[in-house]
Amino acid sequence: MTPGDARLAPRAWLAAAAIAALSACQQTPTPPQAAAPAPTATATAQPPAPVVPPAPASANRAPIDWAALQNAVGSYNAQTQFLRQPGINRRLRALLGVQYELVMRDLQVAGPLQQDKGVYYVTGNQAHKGGVEAVAIAMQPASDSVRVWLLHEGREQVLQEQPNAFAWPAEVQTLIQNSAARR
């Protein structure tokens, strides 16, 4: 034993005593853990843990009252406030974030709620700013998803809940194409 080892021995004893004292303070005894097997030269790599698929996208979304939306077809949002329906409102706010108010302004001049091939949609633009500030909101019950096309300051943006979203209705496609042709 070297002189340095002699100085470390009391410290090791104090550390062991402290650990023993702290473990005695535990209120719930923990079961002893089995020692991990020592690695061997012939050990094979463990296969990766299986990937757990995420929950369905609609599991965390506010439910949309599709029957109420069907009843609103042909009406204007200013009359029936169909976009204020709790499920639609929450989902639009979650999807759009800070752009929610901009989208609502872009619906100042809006058409009625329409349905085309199972997709509900509404289009609009800010008063006196058609072709510069416009929006289309589309919702599909089959995929339980919402999709928004936004034209702000002449730049397009598409926001959607699902990456492989449904196709835009024909009228929305025309709006998008006409908007691109004007720029």
PDB file of C-alpha atoms in Angstrom:
ATOM      1  CA  MET A   1       0.000   0.000   0.000  1.00  0.00           C
ATOM      2  CA  THR A   2       1.422   3.398  -0.972  1.00  0.00           C
ATOM      3  CA  PRO A   3       1.008   6.529   1.153  1.00  0.00           C
ATOM      4  CA  GLY A   4      -1.570   7.824  -1.386  1.00  0.00           C
ATOM      5  CA  ASP A   5      -3.616   4.620  -0.953  1.00  0.00           C
ATOM      6  CA  ALA A   6      -3.671   5.109   2.805  1.00  0.00           C
ATOM      7  CA  ARG A   7      -5.188   8.585   2.389  1.00  0.00           C
ATOM      8  CA  LEU A   8      -7.916   7.246   0.051  1.00  0.00           C
ATOM      9  CA  ALA A   9      -8.964   4.381   2.348  1.00  0.00           C
ATOM     10  CA  PRO A  10     -10.799   6.599   4.919  1.00  0.00           C
ATOM     11  CA  ARG A  11     -12.535   8.462   2.080  1.00  0.00           C
ATOM     12  CA  ALA A  12     -13.710   5.192   0.529  1.00  0.00           C
ATOM     13  CA  TRP A  13     -14.997   4.046   3.918  1.00  0.00           C
ATOM     14  CA  LEU A  14     -16.866   7.350   4.397  1.00  0.00           C
ATOM     15  CA  ALA A  15     -18.396   7.082   0.928  1.00  0.00           C
ATOM     16  CA  ALA A  16     -19.542   3.518   1.607  1.00  0.00           C
ATOM     17  CA  ALA A  17     -21.026   4.575   4.954  1.00  0.00           C
ATOM     18  CA  ALA A  18     -22.870   7.491   3.324  1.00  0.00           C
ATOM     19  CA  ILE A  19     -24.331   5.223   0.645  1.00  0.00           C
ATOM     20  CA  ALA A  20     -25.443   2.711   3.255  1.00  0.00           C
ATOM     21  CA  ALA A  21     -27.060   5.451   5.336  1.00  0.00           C
ATOM     22  CA  LEU A  22     -28.871   6.927   2.351  1.00  0.00           C
ATOM     23  CA  SER A  23     -30.139   3.557   1.198  1.00  0.00           C
ATOM     24  CA  ALA A  24     -31.508   2.906   4.687  1.00  0.00           C
ATOM     25  CA  CYS A  25     -33.597   6.089   4.338  1.00  0.00           C
ATOM     26  CA  GLN A  26     -35.552   4.694   1.408  1.00  0.00           C
ATOM     27  CA  GLN A  27     -39.150   4.020   2.328  1.00  0.00           C
ATOM     28  CA  THR A  28     -39.790   1.500  -0.426  1.00  0.00           C
ATOM     29  CA  PRO A  29     -37.245  -1.240  -0.809  1.00  0.00           C
ATOM     30  CA  THR A  30     -36.087  -1.684  -4.356  1.00  0.00           C
ATOM     31  CA  PRO A  31     -35.610  -5.189  -5.676  1.00  0.00           C
ATOM     32  CA  PRO A  32     -32.035  -6.140  -6.424  1.00  0.00           C
ATOM     33  CA  GLN A  33     -31.125  -5.864 -10.063  1.00  0.00           C
ATOM     34  CA  ALA A  34     -29.507  -8.724 -11.867  1.00  0.00           C
ATOM     35  CA  ALA A  35     -26.014  -8.034 -13.018  1.00  0.00           C
ATOM     36  CA  ALA A  36     -25.690  -7.558 -16.750  1.00  0.00           C
ATOM     37  CA  PRO A  37     -23.926 -10.446 -18.444  1.00  0.00           C
ATOM     38  CA  ALA A  38     -20.389  -9.706 -19.407  1.00  0.00           C
ATOM     39  CA  PRO A  39     -19.963  -9.097 -23.120  1.00  0.00           C
ATOM     40  CA  THR A  40     -18.259 -11.843 -25.029  1.00  0.00           C
ATOM     41  CA  ALA A  41     -16.295 -11.711 -28.226  1.00  0.00           C
ATOM     42  CA  THR A  42     -19.002 -13.741 -30.003  1.00  0.00           C
ATOM     43  CA  ALA A  43     -21.964 -11.646 -28.805  1.00  0.00           C
ATOM     44  CA  THR A  44     -24.297 -10.568 -31.578  1.00  0.00           C
ATOM     45  CA  ALA A  45     -25.914  -7.174 -31.814  1.00  0.00           C
ATOM     46  CA  GLN A  46     -29.399  -6.917 -30.360  1.00  0.00           C
ATOM     47  CA  PRO A  47     -32.092  -6.213 -32.942  1.00  0.00           C
ATOM     48  CA  PRO A  48     -33.512  -2.711 -32.633  1.00  0.00           C
ATOM     49  CA  ALA A  49     -36.645  -2.264 -30.591  1.00  0.00           C
ATOM     50  CA  PRO A  50     -39.785  -2.550 -32.700  1.00  0.00           C
ATOM     51  CA  VAL A  51     -41.140   0.738 -33.941  1.00  0.00           C
ATOM     52  CA  VAL A  52     -44.536   1.451 -32.474  1.00  0.00           C
ATOM     53  CA  PRO A  53     -46.701   3.195 -35.046  1.00  0.00           C
ATOM     54  CA  PRO A  54     -48.108   6.529 -33.908  1.00  0.00           C
ATOM     55  CA  ALA A  55     -51.727   6.776 -32.919  1.00  0.00           C
ATOM     56  CA  PRO A  56     -54.071   7.631 -35.757  1.00  0.00           C
ATOM     57  CA  ALA A  57     -53.786  11.296 -36.627  1.00  0.00           C
ATOM     58  CA  SER A  58     -57.428  11.949 -35.793  1.00  0.00           C
ATOM     59  CA  ALA A  59     -57.047  10.549 -32.261  1.00  0.00           C
ATOM     60  CA  ASN A  60     -55.776  13.891 -30.921  1.00  0.00           C
ATOM     61  CA  ARG A  61     -58.040  16.142 -32.961  1.00  0.00           C
ATOM     62  CA  ALA A  62     -61.187  17.880 -31.877  1.00  0.00           C
ATOM     63  CA  PRO A  63     -64.197  16.141 -33.416  1.00  0.00           C
ATOM     64  CA  ILE A  64     -66.059  17.955 -36.175  1.00  0.00           C
ATOM     65  CA  ASP A  65     -69.843  17.771 -36.234  1.00  0.00           C
ATOM     66  CA  TRP A  66     -70.084  16.617 -39.844  1.00  0.00           C
ATOM     67  CA  ALA A  67     -73.912  16.463 -39.751  1.00  0.00           C
ATOM     68  CA  ALA A  68     -74.087  20.125 -38.706  1.00  0.00           C
ATOM     69  CA  LEU A  69     -71.617  20.987 -41.446  1.00  0.00           C
ATOM     70  CA  GLN A  70     -73.793  19.150 -43.988  1.00  0.00           C
ATOM     71  CA  ASN A  71     -76.779  21.193 -42.802  1.00  0.00           C
ATOM     72  CA  ALA A  72     -74.767  24.400 -43.346  1.00  0.00           C
ATOM     73  CA  VAL A  73     -74.027  23.665 -47.030  1.00  0.00           C
ATOM     74  CA  GLY A  74     -75.237  26.615 -49.088  1.00  0.00           C
ATOM     75  CA  SER A  75     -75.076  29.042 -46.161  1.00  0.00           C
ATOM     76  CA  TYR A  76     -72.554  31.791 -45.574  1.00  0.00           C
ATOM     77  CA  ASN A  77     -70.236  31.730 -42.573  1.00  0.00           C
ATOM     78  CA  ALA A  78     -71.457  35.228 -41.645  1.00  0.00           C
ATOM     79  CA  GLN A  79     -74.972  33.754 -41.249  1.00  0.00           C
ATOM     80  CA  THR A  80     -74.395  30.382 -39.619  1.00  0.00           C
ATOM     81  CA  GLN A  81     -70.878  30.733 -38.195  1.00  0.00           C
ATOM     82  CA  PHE A  82     -70.083  27.157 -39.296  1.00  0.00           C
ATOM     83  CA  LEU A  83     -66.350  27.890 -38.938  1.00  0.00           C
ATOM     84  CA  ARG A  84     -66.987  28.741 -35.267  1.00  0.00           C
ATOM     85  CA  GLN A  85     -68.226  25.199 -34.617  1.00  0.00           C
ATOM     86  CA  PRO A  86     -66.023  24.107 -31.656  1.00  0.00           C
ATOM     87  CA  GLY A  87     -64.322  21.209 -33.475  1.00  0.00           C
ATOM     88  CA  ILE A  88     -63.607  23.212 -36.626  1.00  0.00           C
ATOM     89  CA  ASN A  89     -62.528  26.279 -34.671  1.00  0.00           C
ATOM     90  CA  ARG A  90     -60.072  24.330 -32.481  1.00  0.00           C
ATOM     91  CA  ARG A  91     -58.609  22.475 -35.428  1.00  0.00           C
ATOM     92  CA  LEU A  92     -58.189  25.604 -37.521  1.00  0.00           C
ATOM     93  CA  ARG A  93     -56.501  27.379 -34.603  1.00  0.00           C
ATOM     94  CA  ALA A  94     -54.167  24.407 -34.066  1.00  0.00           C
ATOM     95  CA  LEU A  95     -53.363  24.144 -37.773  1.00  0.00           C
ATOM     96  CA  LEU A  96     -52.958  27.854 -38.476  1.00  0.00           C
ATOM     97  CA  GLY A  97     -51.467  29.139 -35.227  1.00  0.00           C
ATOM     98  CA  VAL A  98     -50.747  32.862 -35.539  1.00  0.00           C
ATOM     99  CA  GLN A  99     -52.206  32.889 -39.054  1.00  0.00           C
ATOM    100  CA  TYR A 100     -55.722  32.109 -37.780  1.00  0.00           C
ATOM    101  CA  GLU A 101     -56.770  35.773 -37.587  1.00  0.00           C
ATOM    102  CA  LEU A 102     -55.316  36.430 -41.048  1.00  0.00           C
ATOM    103  CA  VAL A 103     -57.374  33.569 -42.486  1.00  0.00           C
ATOM    104  CA  MET A 104     -60.530  34.911 -40.834  1.00  0.00           C
ATOM    105  CA  ARG A 105     -59.824  38.364 -42.360  1.00  0.00           C
ATOM    106  CA  ASP A 106     -59.352  36.673 -45.726  1.00  0.00           C
ATOM    107  CA  LEU A 107     -62.924  35.414 -45.428  1.00  0.00           C
ATOM    108  CA  GLN A 108     -64.421  38.938 -45.276  1.00  0.00           C
ATOM    109  CA  VAL A 109     -65.766  38.374 -48.779  1.00  0.00           C
ATOM    110  CA  ALA A 110     -66.582  34.671 -48.909  1.00  0.00           C
ATOM    111  CA  GLY A 111     -68.798  32.325 -50.803  1.00  0.00           C
ATOM    112  CA  PRO A 112     -71.176  29.873 -49.180  1.00  0.00           C
ATOM    113  CA  LEU A 113     -70.092  26.543 -47.755  1.00  0.00           C
ATOM    114  CA  GLN A 114     -70.067  24.047 -50.602  1.00  0.00           C
ATOM    115  CA  GLN A 115     -69.544  20.329 -51.014  1.00  0.00           C
ATOM    116  CA  ASP A 116     -67.811  18.575 -53.891  1.00  0.00           C
ATOM    117  CA  LYS A 117     -67.113  14.830 -53.986  1.00  0.00           C
ATOM    118  CA  GLY A 118     -67.253  14.448 -50.214  1.00  0.00           C
ATOM    119  CA  VAL A 119     -65.191  17.557 -49.425  1.00  0.00           C
ATOM    120  CA  TYR A 120     -66.708  20.610 -47.716  1.00  0.00           C
ATOM    121  CA  TYR A 121     -65.078  23.910 -48.600  1.00  0.00           C
ATOM    122  CA  VAL A 122     -65.344  27.672 -48.475  1.00  0.00           C
ATOM    123  CA  THR A 123     -63.298  30.287 -50.334  1.00  0.00           C
ATOM    124  CA  GLY A 124     -62.857  33.975 -49.765  1.00  0.00           C
ATOM    125  CA  ASN A 125     -60.631  37.019 -49.835  1.00  0.00           C
ATOM    126  CA  GLN A 126     -60.106  40.259 -47.961  1.00  0.00           C
ATOM    127  CA  ALA A 127     -62.325  43.100 -49.132  1.00  0.00           C
ATOM    128  CA  HIS A 128     -60.675  44.997 -52.008  1.00  0.00           C
ATOM    129  CA  LYS A 129     -57.675  42.600 -51.996  1.00  0.00           C
ATOM    130  CA  GLY A 130     -58.799  39.752 -54.232  1.00  0.00           C
ATOM    131  CA  GLY A 131     -55.836  38.074 -55.896  1.00  0.00           C
ATOM    132  CA  VAL A 132     -53.467  39.235 -53.134  1.00  0.00           C
ATOM    133  CA  GLU A 133     -55.174  38.046 -49.926  1.00  0.00           C
ATOM    134  CA  ALA A 134     -57.290  34.915 -50.393  1.00  0.00           C
ATOM    135  CA  VAL A 135     -58.041  31.626 -48.673  1.00  0.00           C
ATOM    136  CA  ALA A 136     -59.688  28.255 -49.217  1.00  0.00           C
ATOM    137  CA  ILE A 137     -60.598  25.972 -46.327  1.00  0.00           C
ATOM    138  CA  ALA A 138     -61.477  22.365 -47.145  1.00  0.00           C
ATOM    139  CA  MET A 139     -62.568  19.562 -44.816  1.00  0.00           C
ATOM    140  CA  GLN A 140     -63.049  15.897 -45.644  1.00  0.00           C
ATOM    141  CA  PRO A 141     -65.013  13.562 -43.358  1.00  0.00           C
ATOM    142  CA  ALA A 142     -63.545  10.387 -44.938  1.00  0.00           C
ATOM    143  CA  SER A 143     -60.023  11.282 -43.778  1.00  0.00           C
ATOM    144  CA  ASP A 144     -61.197  13.458 -40.879  1.00  0.00           C
ATOM    145  CA  SER A 145     -58.812  16.159 -42.017  1.00  0.00           C
ATOM    146  CA  VAL A 146     -58.639  19.866 -42.688  1.00  0.00           C
ATOM    147  CA  ARG A 147     -56.630  21.614 -45.373  1.00  0.00           C
ATOM    148  CA  VAL A 148     -56.077  25.349 -45.938  1.00  0.00           C
ATOM    149  CA  TRP A 149     -54.712  27.211 -48.964  1.00  0.00           C
ATOM    150  CA  LEU A 150     -53.598  30.725 -48.069  1.00  0.00           C
ATOM    151  CA  LEU A 151     -52.517  33.514 -50.383  1.00  0.00           C
ATOM    152  CA  HIS A 152     -50.894  36.277 -48.331  1.00  0.00           C
ATOM    153  CA  GLU A 153     -49.068  39.230 -49.861  1.00  0.00           C
ATOM    154  CA  GLY A 154     -49.015  37.360 -53.163  1.00  0.00           C
ATOM    155  CA  ARG A 155     -47.368  34.209 -51.715  1.00  0.00           C
ATOM    156  CA  GLU A 156     -49.090  30.833 -51.501  1.00  0.00           C
ATOM    157  CA  GLN A 157     -49.004  28.496 -48.556  1.00  0.00           C
ATOM    158  CA  VAL A 158     -50.770  25.176 -47.947  1.00  0.00           C
ATOM    159  CA  LEU A 159     -51.356  24.021 -44.384  1.00  0.00           C
ATOM    160  CA  GLN A 160     -52.804  20.571 -43.806  1.00  0.00           C
ATOM    161  CA  GLU A 161     -53.299  18.153 -40.956  1.00  0.00           C
ATOM    162  CA  GLN A 162     -52.138  15.143 -42.957  1.00  0.00           C
ATOM    163  CA  PRO A 163     -49.212  14.967 -45.375  1.00  0.00           C
ATOM    164  CA  ASN A 164     -51.159  12.964 -47.968  1.00  0.00           C
ATOM    165  CA  ALA A 165     -54.231  15.138 -47.866  1.00  0.00           C
ATOM    166  CA  PHE A 166     -57.245  14.798 -50.104  1.00  0.00           C
ATOM    167  CA  ALA A 167     -57.464  16.588 -53.451  1.00  0.00           C
ATOM    168  CA  TRP A 168     -58.778  20.126 -53.613  1.00  0.00           C
ATOM    169  CA  PRO A 169     -62.301  20.468 -55.006  1.00  0.00           C
ATOM    170  CA  ALA A 170     -62.417  21.643 -58.649  1.00  0.00           C
ATOM    171  CA  GLU A 171     -63.443  25.207 -57.724  1.00  0.00           C
ATOM    172  CA  VAL A 172     -60.509  25.529 -55.307  1.00  0.00           C
ATOM    173  CA  GLN A 173     -58.114  24.167 -57.933  1.00  0.00           C
ATOM    174  CA  THR A 174     -59.378  26.839 -60.335  1.00  0.00           C
ATOM    175  CA  LEU A 175     -58.904  29.539 -57.681  1.00  0.00           C
ATOM    176  CA  ILE A 176     -55.313  28.385 -57.078  1.00  0.00           C
ATOM    177  CA  GLN A 177     -54.525  28.227 -60.808  1.00  0.00           C
ATOM    178  CA  ASN A 178     -56.035  31.664 -61.484  1.00  0.00           C
ATOM    179  CA  SER A 179     -54.115  33.113 -58.566  1.00  0.00           C
ATOM    180  CA  ALA A 180     -50.843  31.701 -59.898  1.00  0.00           C
ATOM    181  CA  ALA A 181     -51.588  33.095 -63.371  1.00  0.00           C
ATOM    182  CA  ARG A 182     -52.049  36.623 -61.951  1.00  0.00           C
ATOM    183  CA  ARG A 183     -48.670  36.650 -60.249  1.00  0.00           C
TER     184      ARG A 183
END
